[in-house]
Short mmCIF file of C-alpha atoms in Angstrom, two decimals:
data_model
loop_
_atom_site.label_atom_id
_atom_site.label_comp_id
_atom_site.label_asym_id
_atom_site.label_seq_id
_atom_site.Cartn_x
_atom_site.Cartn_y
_atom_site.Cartn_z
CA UNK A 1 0.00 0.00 0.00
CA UNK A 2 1.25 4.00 -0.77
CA UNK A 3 1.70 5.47 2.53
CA UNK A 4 3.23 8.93 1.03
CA UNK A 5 3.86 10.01 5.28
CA UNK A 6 5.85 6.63 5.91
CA UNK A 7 8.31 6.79 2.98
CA UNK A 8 10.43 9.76 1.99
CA UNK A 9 12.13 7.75 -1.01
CA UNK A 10 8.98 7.17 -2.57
CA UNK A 11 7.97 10.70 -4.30
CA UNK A 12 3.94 11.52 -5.16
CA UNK A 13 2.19 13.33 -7.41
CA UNK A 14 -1.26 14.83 -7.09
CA UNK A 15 -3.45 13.63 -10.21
CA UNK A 16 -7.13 15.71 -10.59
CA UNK A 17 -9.59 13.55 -12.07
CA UNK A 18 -12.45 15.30 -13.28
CA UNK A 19 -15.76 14.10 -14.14
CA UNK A 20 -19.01 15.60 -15.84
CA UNK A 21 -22.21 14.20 -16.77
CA UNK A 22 -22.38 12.83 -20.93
CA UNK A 23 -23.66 16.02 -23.06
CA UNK A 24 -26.32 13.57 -23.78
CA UNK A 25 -27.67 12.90 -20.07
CA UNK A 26 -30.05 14.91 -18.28
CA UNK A 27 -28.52 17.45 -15.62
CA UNK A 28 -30.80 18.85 -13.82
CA UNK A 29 -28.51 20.29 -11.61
CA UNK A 30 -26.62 22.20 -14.25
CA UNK A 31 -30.03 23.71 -15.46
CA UNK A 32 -30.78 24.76 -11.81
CA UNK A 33 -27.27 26.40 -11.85
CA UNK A 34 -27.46 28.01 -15.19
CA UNK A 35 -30.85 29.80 -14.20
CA UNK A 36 -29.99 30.88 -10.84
CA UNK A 37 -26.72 32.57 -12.93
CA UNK A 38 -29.61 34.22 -15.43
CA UNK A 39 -30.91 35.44 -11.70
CA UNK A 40 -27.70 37.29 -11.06
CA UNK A 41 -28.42 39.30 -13.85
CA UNK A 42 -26.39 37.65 -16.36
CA UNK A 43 -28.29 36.55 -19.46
CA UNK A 44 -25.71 35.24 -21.72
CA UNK A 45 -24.83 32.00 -19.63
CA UNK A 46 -25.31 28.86 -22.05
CA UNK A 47 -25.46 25.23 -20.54
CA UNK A 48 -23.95 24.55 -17.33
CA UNK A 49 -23.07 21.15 -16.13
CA UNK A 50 -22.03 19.69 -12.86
CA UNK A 51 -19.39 17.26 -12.09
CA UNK A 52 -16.82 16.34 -9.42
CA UNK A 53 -13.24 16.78 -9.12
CA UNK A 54 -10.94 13.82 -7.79
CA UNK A 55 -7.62 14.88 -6.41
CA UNK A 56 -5.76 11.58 -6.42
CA UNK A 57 -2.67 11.04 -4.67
CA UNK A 58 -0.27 8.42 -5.93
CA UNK A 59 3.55 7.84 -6.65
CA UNK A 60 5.16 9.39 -9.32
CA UNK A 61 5.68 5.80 -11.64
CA UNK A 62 1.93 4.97 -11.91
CA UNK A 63 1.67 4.92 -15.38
CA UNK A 64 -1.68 6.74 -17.04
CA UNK A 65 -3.31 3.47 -18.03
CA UNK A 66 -3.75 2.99 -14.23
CA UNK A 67 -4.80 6.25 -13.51
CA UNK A 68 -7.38 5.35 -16.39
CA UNK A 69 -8.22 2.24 -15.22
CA UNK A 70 -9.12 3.94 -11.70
CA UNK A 71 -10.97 6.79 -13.63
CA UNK A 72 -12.72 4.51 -16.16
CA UNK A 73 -13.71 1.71 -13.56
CA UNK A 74 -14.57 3.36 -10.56
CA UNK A 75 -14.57 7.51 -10.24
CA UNK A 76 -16.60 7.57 -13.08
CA UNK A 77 -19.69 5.24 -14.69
CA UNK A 78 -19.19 5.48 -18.65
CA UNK A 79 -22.77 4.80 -18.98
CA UNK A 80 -23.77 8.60 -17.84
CA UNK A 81 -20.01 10.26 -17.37
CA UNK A 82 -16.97 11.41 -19.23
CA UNK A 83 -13.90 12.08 -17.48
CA UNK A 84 -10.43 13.68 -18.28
CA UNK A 85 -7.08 13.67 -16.07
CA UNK A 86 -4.67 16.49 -15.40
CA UNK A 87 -1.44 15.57 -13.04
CA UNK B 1 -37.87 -20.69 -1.84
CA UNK B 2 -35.22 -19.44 0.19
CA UNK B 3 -34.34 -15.85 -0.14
CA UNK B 4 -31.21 -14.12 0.84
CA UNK B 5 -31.31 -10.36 1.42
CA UNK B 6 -27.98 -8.76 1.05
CA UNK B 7 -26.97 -6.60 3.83
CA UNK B 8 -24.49 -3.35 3.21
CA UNK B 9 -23.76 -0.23 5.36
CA UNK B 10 -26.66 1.88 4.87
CA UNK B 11 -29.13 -0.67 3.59
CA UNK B 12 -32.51 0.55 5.21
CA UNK B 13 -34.90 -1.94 2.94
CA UNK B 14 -33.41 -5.22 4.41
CA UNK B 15 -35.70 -5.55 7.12
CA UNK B 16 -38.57 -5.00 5.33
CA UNK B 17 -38.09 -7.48 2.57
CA UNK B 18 -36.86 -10.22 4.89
CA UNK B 19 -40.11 -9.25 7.38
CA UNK B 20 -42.29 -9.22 4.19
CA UNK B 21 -40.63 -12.47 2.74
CA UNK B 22 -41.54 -14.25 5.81
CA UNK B 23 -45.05 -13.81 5.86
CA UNK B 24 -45.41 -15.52 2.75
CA UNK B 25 -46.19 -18.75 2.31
CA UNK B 26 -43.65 -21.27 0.70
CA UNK B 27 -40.92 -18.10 0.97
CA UNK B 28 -38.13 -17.96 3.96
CA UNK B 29 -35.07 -15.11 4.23
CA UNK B 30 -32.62 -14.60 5.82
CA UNK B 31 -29.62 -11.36 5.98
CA UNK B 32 -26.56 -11.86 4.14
CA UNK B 33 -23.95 -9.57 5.47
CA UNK B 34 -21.93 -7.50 2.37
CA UNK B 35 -18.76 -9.11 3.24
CA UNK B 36 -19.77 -12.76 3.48
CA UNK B 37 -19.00 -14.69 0.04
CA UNK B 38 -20.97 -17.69 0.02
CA UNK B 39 -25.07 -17.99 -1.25
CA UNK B 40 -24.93 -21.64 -0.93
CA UNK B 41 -28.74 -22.81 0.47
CA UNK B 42 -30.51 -19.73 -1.25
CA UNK B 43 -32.72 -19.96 -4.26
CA UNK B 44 -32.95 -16.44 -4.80
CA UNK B 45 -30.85 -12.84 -3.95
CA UNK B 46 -32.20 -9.67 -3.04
CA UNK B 47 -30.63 -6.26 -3.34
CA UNK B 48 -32.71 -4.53 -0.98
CA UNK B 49 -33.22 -0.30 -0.59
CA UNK B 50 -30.92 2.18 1.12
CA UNK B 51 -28.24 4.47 0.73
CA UNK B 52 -25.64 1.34 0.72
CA UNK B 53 -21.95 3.51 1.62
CA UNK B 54 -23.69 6.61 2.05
CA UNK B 55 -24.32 6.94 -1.70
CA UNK B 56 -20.68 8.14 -1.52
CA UNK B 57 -19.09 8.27 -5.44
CA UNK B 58 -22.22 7.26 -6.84
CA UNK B 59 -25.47 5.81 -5.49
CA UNK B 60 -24.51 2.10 -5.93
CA UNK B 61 -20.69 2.29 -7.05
CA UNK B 62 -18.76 1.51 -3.63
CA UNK B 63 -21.48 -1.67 -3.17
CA UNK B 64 -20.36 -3.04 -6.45
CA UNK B 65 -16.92 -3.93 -4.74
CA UNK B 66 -18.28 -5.95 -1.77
CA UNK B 67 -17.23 -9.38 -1.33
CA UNK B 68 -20.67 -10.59 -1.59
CA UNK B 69 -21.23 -9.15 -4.95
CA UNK B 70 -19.05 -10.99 -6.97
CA UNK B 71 -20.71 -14.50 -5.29
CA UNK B 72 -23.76 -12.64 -6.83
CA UNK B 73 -22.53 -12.01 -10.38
CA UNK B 74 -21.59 -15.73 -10.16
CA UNK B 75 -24.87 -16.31 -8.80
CA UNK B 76 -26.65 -14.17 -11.60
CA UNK B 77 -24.36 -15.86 -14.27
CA UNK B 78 -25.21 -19.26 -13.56
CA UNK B 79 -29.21 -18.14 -13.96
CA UNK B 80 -29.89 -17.68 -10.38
CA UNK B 81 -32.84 -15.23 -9.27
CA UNK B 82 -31.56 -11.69 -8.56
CA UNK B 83 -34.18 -9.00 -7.42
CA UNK B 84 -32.32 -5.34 -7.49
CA UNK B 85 -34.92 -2.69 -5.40
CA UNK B 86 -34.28 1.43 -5.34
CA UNK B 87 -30.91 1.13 -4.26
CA UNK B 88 -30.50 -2.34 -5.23
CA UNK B 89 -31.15 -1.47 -9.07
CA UNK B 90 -28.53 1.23 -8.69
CA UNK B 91 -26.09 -1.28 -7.40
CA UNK B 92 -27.08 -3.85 -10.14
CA UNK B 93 -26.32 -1.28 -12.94
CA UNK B 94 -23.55 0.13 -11.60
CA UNK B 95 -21.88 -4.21 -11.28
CA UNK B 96 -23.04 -4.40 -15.05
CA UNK B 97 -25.58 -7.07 -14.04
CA UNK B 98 -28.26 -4.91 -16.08
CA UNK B 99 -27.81 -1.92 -18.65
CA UNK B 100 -28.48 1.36 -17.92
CA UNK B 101 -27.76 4.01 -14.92
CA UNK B 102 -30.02 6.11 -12.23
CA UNK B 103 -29.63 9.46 -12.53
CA UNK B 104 -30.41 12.31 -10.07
CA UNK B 105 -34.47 12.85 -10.42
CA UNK B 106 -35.40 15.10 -12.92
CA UNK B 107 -37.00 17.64 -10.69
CA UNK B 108 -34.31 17.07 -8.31
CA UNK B 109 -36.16 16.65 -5.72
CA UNK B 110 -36.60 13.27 -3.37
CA UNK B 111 -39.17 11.63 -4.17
CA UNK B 112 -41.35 9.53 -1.68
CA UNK B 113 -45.70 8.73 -2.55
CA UNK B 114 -47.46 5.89 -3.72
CA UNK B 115 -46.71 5.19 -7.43
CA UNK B 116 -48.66 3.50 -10.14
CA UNK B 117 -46.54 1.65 -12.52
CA UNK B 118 -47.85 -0.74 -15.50
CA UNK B 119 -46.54 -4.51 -15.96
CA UNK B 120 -45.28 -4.26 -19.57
CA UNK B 121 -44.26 -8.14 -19.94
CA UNK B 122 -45.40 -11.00 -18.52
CA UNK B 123 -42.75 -13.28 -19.26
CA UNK B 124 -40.32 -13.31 -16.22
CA UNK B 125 -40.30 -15.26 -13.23
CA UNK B 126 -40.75 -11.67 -11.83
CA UNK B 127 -43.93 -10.91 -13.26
CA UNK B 128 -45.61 -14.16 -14.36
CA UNK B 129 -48.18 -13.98 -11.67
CA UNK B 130 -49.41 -10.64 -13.37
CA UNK B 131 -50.85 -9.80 -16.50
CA UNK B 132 -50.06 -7.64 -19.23
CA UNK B 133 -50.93 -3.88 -18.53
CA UNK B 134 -51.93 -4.39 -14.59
CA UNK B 135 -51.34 -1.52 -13.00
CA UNK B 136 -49.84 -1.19 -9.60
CA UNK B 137 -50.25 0.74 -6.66
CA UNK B 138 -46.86 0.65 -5.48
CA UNK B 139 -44.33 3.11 -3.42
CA UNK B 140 -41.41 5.02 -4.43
CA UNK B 141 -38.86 6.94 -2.42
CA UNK B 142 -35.55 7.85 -4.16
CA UNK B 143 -33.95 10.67 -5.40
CA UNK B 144 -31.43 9.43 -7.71
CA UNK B 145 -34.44 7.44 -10.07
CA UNK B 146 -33.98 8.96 -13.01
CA UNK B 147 -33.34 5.90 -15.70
CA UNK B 148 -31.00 6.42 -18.35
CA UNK B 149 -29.64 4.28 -21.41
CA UNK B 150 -28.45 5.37 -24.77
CA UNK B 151 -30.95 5.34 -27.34
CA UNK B 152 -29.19 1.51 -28.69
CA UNK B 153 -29.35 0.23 -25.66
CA UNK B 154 -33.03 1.26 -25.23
CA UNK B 155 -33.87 -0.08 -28.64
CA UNK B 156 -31.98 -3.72 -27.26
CA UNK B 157 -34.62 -3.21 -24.10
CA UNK B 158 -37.67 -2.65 -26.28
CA UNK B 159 -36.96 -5.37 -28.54
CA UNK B 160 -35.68 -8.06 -25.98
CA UNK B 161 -38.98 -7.30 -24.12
CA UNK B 162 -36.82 -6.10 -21.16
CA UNK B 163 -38.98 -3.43 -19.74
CA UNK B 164 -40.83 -5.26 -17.49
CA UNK B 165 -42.49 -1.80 -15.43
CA UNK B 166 -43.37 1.86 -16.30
CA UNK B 167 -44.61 4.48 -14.52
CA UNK B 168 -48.08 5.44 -15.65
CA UNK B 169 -50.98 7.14 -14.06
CA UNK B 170 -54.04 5.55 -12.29
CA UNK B 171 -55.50 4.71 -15.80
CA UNK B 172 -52.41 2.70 -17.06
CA UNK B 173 -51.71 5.93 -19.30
CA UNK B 174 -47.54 6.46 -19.48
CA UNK B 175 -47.56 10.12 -19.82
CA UNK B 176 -44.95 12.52 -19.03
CA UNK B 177 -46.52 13.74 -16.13
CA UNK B 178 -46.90 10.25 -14.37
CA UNK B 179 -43.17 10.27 -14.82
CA UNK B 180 -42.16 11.01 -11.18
CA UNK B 181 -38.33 11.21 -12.07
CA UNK B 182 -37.69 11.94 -15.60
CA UNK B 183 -36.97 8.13 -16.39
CA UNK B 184 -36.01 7.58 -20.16
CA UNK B 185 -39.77 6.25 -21.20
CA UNK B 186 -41.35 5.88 -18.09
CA UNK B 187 -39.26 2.97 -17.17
CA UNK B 188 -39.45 1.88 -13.72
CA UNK B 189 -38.40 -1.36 -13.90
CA UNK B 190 -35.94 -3.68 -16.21
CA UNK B 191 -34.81 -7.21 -16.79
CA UNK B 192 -31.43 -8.40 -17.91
CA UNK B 193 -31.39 -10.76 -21.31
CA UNK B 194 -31.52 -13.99 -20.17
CA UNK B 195 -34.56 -12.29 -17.89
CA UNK B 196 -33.24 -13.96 -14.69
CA UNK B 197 -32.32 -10.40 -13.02
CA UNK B 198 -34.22 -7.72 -12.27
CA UNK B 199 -33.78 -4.22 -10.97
CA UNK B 200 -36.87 -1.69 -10.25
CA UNK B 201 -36.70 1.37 -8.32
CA UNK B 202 -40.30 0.96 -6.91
CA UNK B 203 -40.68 -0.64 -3.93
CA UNK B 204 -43.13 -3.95 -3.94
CA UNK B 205 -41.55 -5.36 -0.66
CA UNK B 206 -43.52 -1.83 1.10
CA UNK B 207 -46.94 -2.95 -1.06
CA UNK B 208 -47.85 -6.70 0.51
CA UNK B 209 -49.69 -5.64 3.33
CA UNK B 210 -53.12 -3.98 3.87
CA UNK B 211 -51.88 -1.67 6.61
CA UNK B 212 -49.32 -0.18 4.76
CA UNK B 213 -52.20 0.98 2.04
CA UNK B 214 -51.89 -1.40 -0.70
CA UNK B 215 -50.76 -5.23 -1.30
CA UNK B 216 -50.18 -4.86 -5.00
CA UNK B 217 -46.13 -5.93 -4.36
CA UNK B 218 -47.85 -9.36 -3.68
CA UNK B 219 -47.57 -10.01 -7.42
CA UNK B 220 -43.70 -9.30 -7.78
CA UNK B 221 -43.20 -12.18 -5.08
CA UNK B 222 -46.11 -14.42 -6.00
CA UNK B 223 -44.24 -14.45 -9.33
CA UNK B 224 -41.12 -15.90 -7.62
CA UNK B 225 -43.15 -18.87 -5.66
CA UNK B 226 -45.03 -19.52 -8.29
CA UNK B 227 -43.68 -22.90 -10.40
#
């Protein structure tokens, strides 16, 4: 197991995963969002979606198709969600 | 028939269905905790309501990953009976045992009333005891309901005769506004191909006694027992 706290050699990096609902999925959310934004006076907002941000930490060797493979099989369902990964 | 009712962290339904299972003739249950591994003496599995690991990641996701669940998928693959409820359809969609996903309701509100849904199919062991176009008094409480599939996959559903219940109104009618959840055509309520699994987000196990307002959940099990 990665226990960053226990083992100076071992160096981490922070990976964001972030995930959104599929353009084609409903998200009602997002609609409640973009209409309390037309509330604040500001007419010109177009669709708004909501997601969540992952902030994973792991060690610096993982290669990306594990951080996929976590992303793909778990953080997000690719039934209803897309997902992208910034390190 | 003996049932076994799967047991996570934050099931709430458990009790009910094994209480409700009880009282029926020729049916027995009994709890299966989430991190046993064996089904061995049970004819049948349910996935009962709740908010199994708080609903943390996704209603249904962490579940997926129990010990128990992969006995189940074994269980499922070898043509056992699997009965997904509320929660328990989540979880069944999210371990691939059925297509599909539950969304967050439409109106984004939680949902909780008596619902009537309509039996579209007849042929499962799940619905065999009903007949085509009964509607049911039955209750819903959920806020993450919301059925979606891609329009292939819902093509695969129609054609496969794998919606088995839809949400309607008190006539039978499946309009829009007897959708309580936004549910990709009024689904409620779908089988997996080989029409051994089944994952609805009403609840039938809360519908089987005359206290509790309506008995129409009778049918659901009275499917099961009946050879």
């Amino acid at each position: 197991m990665f226990e960053p706290s226990r083992n100076e050699n071992l160096r981490a990096m922070k990976v964001l995963v972030t995930v959104l609902p599929k353009p084609s999925v409903l998200d009602p959310q997002g609609a409640a969002a973009a209409e309390a934004i037309r509330h604040l006076g500001l007419t010109g907002v177009g669709r708004v979606r909501i997601g969540k941000v992952i902030e994973l930490e792991l060690p610096d060797s993982t290669p990306d198709s594990e951080i996929h493979r976590i992303a793909k099989d778990l953080l997000s369902n690719p039934v209803i969600e897309d997902y992208s990964i910034s390190k | 028939m003996k049932f076994a009712v799967i047991r996570f962290p934050g099931s709430n339904c458990d009790q009910d269905c094994v209480l409700t299972l009880n009282n029926l003739p020729g049916a027995s249950a009994d709890f299966v905790w989430h991190k046993d591994t064996s089904l061995a003496g049970f004819d049948a599995v349910v996935v009962p309501g709740g908010f199994s690991y708080g609903d943390y990641l996704r209603c249904g996701a962490i579940a997926r990953f129990s010990p128990i669940m992969q006995t189940v998928k074994s269980f499922a693959a070898s043509g056992g009976t699997v009965l997904g409820i509320c929660n328990g359809f989540q979880i069944l969609c999210e371990s691939g045992l059925l297509p599909g996903a539950l969304v967050r309701n439409k109106g984004l509100h939680f949902v909780c009333k008596h619902q009537s849904i309509r039996v579209e199919s007849t042929n499962s062991r799940f619905t065999r005891a009903a007949t085509k176009g009964q509607v049911l008094n039955i209750p819903i409480a959920h806020g993450e309901g919301c059925y979606f599939a891609d329009d292939a996959t819902l093509a695969a559903l129609n054609a496969n005769d794998q919606i088995l219940v839809r949400y309607c109104d008190a006539a039978g009618q499946t309009t829009d506004a007897a959708n309580p959840n936004g549910s990709r055509e009024n689904i409620a309520g779908i089988c997996n191909e080989t029409r051994n699994v089944f994952g609805l987000m009403p609840h039938p196990e809360r519908a089987c006694d005359a206290a509790l307002g309506s008995t129409d959940g009778l049918v659901i099990f009275d499917s099961l027992l009946k050879c």
